[in-house]
JSON list of C-alpha atoms in Angstrom, two decimals:
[
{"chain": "A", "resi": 1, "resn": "UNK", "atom": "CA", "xyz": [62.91, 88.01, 108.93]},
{"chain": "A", "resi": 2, "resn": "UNK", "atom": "CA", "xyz": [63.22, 92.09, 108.20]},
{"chain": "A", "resi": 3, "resn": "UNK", "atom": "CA", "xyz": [62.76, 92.69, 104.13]},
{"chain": "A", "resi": 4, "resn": "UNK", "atom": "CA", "xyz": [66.03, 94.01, 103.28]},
{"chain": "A", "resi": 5, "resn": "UNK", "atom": "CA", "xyz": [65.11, 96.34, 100.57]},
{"chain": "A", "resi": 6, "resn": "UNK", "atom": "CA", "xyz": [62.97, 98.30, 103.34]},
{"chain": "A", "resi": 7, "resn": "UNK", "atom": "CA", "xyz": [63.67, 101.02, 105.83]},
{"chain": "A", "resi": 8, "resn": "UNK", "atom": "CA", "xyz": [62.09, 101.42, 109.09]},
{"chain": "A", "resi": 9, "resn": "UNK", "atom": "CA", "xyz": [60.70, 103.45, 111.52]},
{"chain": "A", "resi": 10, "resn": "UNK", "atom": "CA", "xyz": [61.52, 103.43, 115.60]},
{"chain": "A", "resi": 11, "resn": "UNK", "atom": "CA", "xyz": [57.27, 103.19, 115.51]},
{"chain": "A", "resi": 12, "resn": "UNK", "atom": "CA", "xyz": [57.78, 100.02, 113.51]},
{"chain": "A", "resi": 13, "resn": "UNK", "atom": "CA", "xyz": [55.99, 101.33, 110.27]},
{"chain": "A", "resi": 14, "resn": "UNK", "atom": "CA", "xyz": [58.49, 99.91, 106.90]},
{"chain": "A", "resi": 15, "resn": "UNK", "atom": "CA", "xyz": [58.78, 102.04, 103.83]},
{"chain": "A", "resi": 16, "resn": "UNK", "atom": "CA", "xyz": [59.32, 100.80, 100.29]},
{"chain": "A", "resi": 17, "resn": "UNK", "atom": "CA", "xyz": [60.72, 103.32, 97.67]},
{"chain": "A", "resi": 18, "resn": "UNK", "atom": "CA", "xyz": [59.53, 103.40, 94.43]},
{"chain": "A", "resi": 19, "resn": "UNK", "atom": "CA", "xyz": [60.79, 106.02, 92.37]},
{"chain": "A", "resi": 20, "resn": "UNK", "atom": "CA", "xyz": [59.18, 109.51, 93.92]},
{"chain": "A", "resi": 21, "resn": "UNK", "atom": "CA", "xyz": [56.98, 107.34, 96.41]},
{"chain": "A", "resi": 22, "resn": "UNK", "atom": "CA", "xyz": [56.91, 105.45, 99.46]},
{"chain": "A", "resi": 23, "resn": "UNK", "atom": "CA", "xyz": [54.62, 102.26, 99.98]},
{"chain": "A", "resi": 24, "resn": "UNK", "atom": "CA", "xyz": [54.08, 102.76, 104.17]},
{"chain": "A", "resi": 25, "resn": "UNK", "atom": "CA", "xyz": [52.70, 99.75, 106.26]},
{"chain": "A", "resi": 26, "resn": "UNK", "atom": "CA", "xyz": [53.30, 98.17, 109.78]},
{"chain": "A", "resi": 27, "resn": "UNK", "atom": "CA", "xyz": [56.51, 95.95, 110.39]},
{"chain": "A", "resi": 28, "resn": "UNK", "atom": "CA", "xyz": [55.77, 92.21, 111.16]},
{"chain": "A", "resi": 29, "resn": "UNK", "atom": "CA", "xyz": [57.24, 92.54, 114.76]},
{"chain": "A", "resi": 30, "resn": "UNK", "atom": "CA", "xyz": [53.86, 95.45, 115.25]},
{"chain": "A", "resi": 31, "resn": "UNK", "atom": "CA", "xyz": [51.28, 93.00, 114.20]},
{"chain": "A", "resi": 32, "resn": "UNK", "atom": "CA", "xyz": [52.68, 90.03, 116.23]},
{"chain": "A", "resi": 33, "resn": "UNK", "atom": "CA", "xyz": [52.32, 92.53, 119.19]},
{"chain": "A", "resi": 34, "resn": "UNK", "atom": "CA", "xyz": [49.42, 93.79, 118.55]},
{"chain": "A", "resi": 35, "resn": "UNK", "atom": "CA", "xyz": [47.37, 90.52, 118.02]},
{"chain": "A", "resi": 36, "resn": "UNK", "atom": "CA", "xyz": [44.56, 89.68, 115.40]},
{"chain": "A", "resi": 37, "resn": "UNK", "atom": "CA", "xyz": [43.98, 93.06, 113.42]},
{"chain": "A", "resi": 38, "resn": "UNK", "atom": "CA", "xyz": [40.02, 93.80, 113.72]},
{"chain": "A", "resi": 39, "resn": "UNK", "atom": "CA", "xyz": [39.60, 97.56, 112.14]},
{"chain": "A", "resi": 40, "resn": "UNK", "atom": "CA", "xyz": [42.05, 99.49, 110.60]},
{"chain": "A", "resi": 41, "resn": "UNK", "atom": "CA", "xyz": [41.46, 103.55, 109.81]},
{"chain": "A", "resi": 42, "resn": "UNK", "atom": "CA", "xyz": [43.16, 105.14, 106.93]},
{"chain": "A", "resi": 43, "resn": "UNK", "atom": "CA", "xyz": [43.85, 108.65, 105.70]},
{"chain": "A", "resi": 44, "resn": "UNK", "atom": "CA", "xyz": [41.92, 110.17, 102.77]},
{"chain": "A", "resi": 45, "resn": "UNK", "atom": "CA", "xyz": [43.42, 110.75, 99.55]},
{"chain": "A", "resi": 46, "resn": "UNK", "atom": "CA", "xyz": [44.95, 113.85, 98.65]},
{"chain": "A", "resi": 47, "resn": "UNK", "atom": "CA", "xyz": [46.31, 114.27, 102.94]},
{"chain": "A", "resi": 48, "resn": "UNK", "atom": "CA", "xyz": [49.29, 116.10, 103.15]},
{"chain": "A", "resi": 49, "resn": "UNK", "atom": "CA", "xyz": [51.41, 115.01, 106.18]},
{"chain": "A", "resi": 50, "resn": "UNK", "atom": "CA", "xyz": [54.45, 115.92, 108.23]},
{"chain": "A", "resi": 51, "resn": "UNK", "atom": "CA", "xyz": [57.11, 112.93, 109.20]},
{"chain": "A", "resi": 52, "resn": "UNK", "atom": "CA", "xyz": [55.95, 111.87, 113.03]},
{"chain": "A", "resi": 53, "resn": "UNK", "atom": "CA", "xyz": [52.43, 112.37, 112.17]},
{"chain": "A", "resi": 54, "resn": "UNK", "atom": "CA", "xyz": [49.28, 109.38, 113.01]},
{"chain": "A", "resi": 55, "resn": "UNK", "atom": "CA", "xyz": [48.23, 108.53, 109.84]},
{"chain": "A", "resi": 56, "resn": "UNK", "atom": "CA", "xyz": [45.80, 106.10, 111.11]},
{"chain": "A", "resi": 57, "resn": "UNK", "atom": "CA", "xyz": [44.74, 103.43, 113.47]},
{"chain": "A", "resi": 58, "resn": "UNK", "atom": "CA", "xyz": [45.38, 99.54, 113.83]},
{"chain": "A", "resi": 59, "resn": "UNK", "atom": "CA", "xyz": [42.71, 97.92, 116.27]},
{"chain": "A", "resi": 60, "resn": "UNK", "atom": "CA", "xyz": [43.11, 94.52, 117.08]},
{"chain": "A", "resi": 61, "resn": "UNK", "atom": "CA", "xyz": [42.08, 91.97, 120.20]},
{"chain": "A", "resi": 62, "resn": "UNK", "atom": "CA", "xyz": [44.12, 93.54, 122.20]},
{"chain": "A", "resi": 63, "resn": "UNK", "atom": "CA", "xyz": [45.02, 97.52, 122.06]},
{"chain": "A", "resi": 64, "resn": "UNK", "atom": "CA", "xyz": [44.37, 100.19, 119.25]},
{"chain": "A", "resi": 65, "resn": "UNK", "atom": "CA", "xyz": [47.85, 101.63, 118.06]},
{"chain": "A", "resi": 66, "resn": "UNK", "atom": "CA", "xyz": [48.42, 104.99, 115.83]},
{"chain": "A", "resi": 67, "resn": "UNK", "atom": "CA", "xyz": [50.31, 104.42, 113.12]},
{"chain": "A", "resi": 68, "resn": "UNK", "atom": "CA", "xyz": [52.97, 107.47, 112.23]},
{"chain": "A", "resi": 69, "resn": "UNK", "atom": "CA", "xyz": [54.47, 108.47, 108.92]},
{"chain": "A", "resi": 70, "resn": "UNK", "atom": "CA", "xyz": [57.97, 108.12, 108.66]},
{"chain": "A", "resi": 71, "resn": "UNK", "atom": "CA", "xyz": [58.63, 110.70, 106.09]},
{"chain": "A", "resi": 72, "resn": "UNK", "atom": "CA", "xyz": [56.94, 113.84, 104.96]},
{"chain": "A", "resi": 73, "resn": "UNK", "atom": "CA", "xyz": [54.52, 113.60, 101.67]},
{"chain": "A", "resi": 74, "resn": "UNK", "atom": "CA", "xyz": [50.85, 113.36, 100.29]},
{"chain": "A", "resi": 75, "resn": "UNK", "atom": "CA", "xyz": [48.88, 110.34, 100.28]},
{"chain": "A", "resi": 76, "resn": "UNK", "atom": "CA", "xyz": [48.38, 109.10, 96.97]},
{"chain": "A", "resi": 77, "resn": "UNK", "atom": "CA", "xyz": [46.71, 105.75, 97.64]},
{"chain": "A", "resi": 78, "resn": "UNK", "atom": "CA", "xyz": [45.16, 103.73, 100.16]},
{"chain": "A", "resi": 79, "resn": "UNK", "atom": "CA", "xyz": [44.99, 99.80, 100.59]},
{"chain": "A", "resi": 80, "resn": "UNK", "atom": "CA", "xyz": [41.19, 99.77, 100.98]},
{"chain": "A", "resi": 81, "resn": "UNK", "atom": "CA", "xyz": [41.46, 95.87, 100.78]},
{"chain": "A", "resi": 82, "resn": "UNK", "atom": "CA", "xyz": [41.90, 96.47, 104.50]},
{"chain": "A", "resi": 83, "resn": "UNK", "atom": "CA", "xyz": [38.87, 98.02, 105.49]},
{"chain": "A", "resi": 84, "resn": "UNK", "atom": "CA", "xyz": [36.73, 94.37, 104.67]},
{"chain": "A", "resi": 85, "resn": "UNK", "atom": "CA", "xyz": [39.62, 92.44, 105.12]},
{"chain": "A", "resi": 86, "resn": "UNK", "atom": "CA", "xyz": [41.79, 94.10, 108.21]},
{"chain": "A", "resi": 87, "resn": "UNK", "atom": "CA", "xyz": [43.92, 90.78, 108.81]},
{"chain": "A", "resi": 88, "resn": "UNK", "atom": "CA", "xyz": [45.79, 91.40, 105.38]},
{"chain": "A", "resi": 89, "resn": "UNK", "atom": "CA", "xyz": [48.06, 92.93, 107.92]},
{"chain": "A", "resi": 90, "resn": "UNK", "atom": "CA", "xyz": [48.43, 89.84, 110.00]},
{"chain": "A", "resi": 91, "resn": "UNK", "atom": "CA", "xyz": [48.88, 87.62, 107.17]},
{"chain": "A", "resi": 92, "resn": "UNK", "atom": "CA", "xyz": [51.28, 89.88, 104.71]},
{"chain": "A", "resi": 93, "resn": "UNK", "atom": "CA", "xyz": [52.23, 93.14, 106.62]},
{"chain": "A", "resi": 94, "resn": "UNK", "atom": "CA", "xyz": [55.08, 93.49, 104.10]},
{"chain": "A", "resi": 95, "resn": "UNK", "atom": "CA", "xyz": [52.74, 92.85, 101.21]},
{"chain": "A", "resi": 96, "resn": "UNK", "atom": "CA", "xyz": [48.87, 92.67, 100.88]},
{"chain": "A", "resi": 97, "resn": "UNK", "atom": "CA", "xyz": [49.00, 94.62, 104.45]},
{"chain": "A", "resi": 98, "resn": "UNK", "atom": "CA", "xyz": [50.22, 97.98, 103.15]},
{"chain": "A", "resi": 99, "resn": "UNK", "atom": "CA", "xyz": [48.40, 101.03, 104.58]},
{"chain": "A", "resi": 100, "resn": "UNK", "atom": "CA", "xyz": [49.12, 104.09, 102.43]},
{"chain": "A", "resi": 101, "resn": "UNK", "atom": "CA", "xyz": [51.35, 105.06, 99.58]},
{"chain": "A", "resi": 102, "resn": "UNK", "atom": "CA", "xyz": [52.66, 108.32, 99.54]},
{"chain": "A", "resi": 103, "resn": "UNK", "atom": "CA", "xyz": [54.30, 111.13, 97.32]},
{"chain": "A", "resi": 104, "resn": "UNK", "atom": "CA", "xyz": [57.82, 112.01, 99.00]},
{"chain": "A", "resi": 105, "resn": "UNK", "atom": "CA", "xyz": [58.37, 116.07, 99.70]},
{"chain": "A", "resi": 106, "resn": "UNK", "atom": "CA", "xyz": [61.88, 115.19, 100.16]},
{"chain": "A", "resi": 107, "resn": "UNK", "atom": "CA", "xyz": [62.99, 111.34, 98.95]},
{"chain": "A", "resi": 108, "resn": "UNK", "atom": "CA", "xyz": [66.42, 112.27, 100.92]},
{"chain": "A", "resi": 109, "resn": "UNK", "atom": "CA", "xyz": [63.96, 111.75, 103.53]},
{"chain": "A", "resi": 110, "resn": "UNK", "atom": "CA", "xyz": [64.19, 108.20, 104.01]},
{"chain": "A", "resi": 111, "resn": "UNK", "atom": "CA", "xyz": [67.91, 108.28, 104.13]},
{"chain": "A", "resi": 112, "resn": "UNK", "atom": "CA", "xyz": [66.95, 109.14, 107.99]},
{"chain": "A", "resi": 113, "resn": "UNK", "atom": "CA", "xyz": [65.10, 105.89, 108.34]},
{"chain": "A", "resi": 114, "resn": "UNK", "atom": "CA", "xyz": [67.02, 102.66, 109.88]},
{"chain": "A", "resi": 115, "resn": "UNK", "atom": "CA", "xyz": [68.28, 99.58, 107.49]},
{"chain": "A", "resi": 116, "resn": "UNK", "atom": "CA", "xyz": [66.94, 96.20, 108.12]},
{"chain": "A", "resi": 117, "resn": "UNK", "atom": "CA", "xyz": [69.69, 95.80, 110.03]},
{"chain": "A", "resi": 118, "resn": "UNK", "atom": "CA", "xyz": [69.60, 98.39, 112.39]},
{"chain": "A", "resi": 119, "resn": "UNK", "atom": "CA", "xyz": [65.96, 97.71, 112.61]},
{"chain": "A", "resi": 120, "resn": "UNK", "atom": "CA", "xyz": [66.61, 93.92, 113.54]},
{"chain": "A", "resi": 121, "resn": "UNK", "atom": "CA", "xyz": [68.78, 95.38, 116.34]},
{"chain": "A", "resi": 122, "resn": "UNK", "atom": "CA", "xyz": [66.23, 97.64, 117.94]},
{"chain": "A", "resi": 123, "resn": "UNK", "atom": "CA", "xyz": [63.55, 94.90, 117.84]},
{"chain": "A", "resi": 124, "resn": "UNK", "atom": "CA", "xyz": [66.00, 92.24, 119.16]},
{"chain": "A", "resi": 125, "resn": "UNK", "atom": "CA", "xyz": [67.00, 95.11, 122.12]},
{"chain": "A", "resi": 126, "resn": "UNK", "atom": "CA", "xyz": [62.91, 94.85, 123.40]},
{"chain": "A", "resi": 127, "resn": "UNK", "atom": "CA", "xyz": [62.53, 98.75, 121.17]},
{"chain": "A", "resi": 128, "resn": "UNK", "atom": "CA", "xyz": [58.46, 98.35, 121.58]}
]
């Protein structure tokens, strides 16, 4: 089941606004395609980034996948839980498998970004 209180990205990354930032991570429906997470690769502290750009990389058993931004903003924080512990994101990608948190340029932003519902639609449609 999609969190309801999230939005979502076509690249399957979920958002989670609190006040001026954005908690960022992969959806559920990423990791079960992707397989066991092995390595993940983070961005540094202090990154400004664009909406649409990698952020960093999920490697599991199977295939490496970038993992995009879905709105513009600095990174603020980092879950480095996941660099010993990279199957956080397996086990809770909607909680203790968050990648980045971010500092929104423009918190009208996410008002582009689908509803659980919408995303449960494009998932349910085969949108890998």
């Amino acid at each position: 089941m999609v969190p309801k209180e999230l939005r979502y990205s076509k690249e399957h990354e979920w958002l989670k606004l609190e006040g001026g930032r954005g908690r960022i991570g992969i959806t559920d429906f990423a990791q079960q395609s992707l397989g066991d997470v092995v390595f993940v690769e983070l961005p540094e502290v202090g990154q400004k980034l664009t909406a649409g750009d990698a952020f960093g990389v999920v490697e599991s058993v199977k295939a490496a996948s970038d993992c995009y931004t879905p709105v513009a903003g600095t990174v603020v924080a980092v879950n480095e839980a996941l660099l010993d512990d990279p199957q956080l994101i397996n086990q809770e990608p909607y909680g203790g498998g968050w990648m980045m948190e971010v500092e929104l340029a423009d918190p009208a932003e996410v008002e582009n970004l689908m509803t659980a519902e919408e995303y449960e639609k494009l998932t349910q449609e085969g949108g890998e």
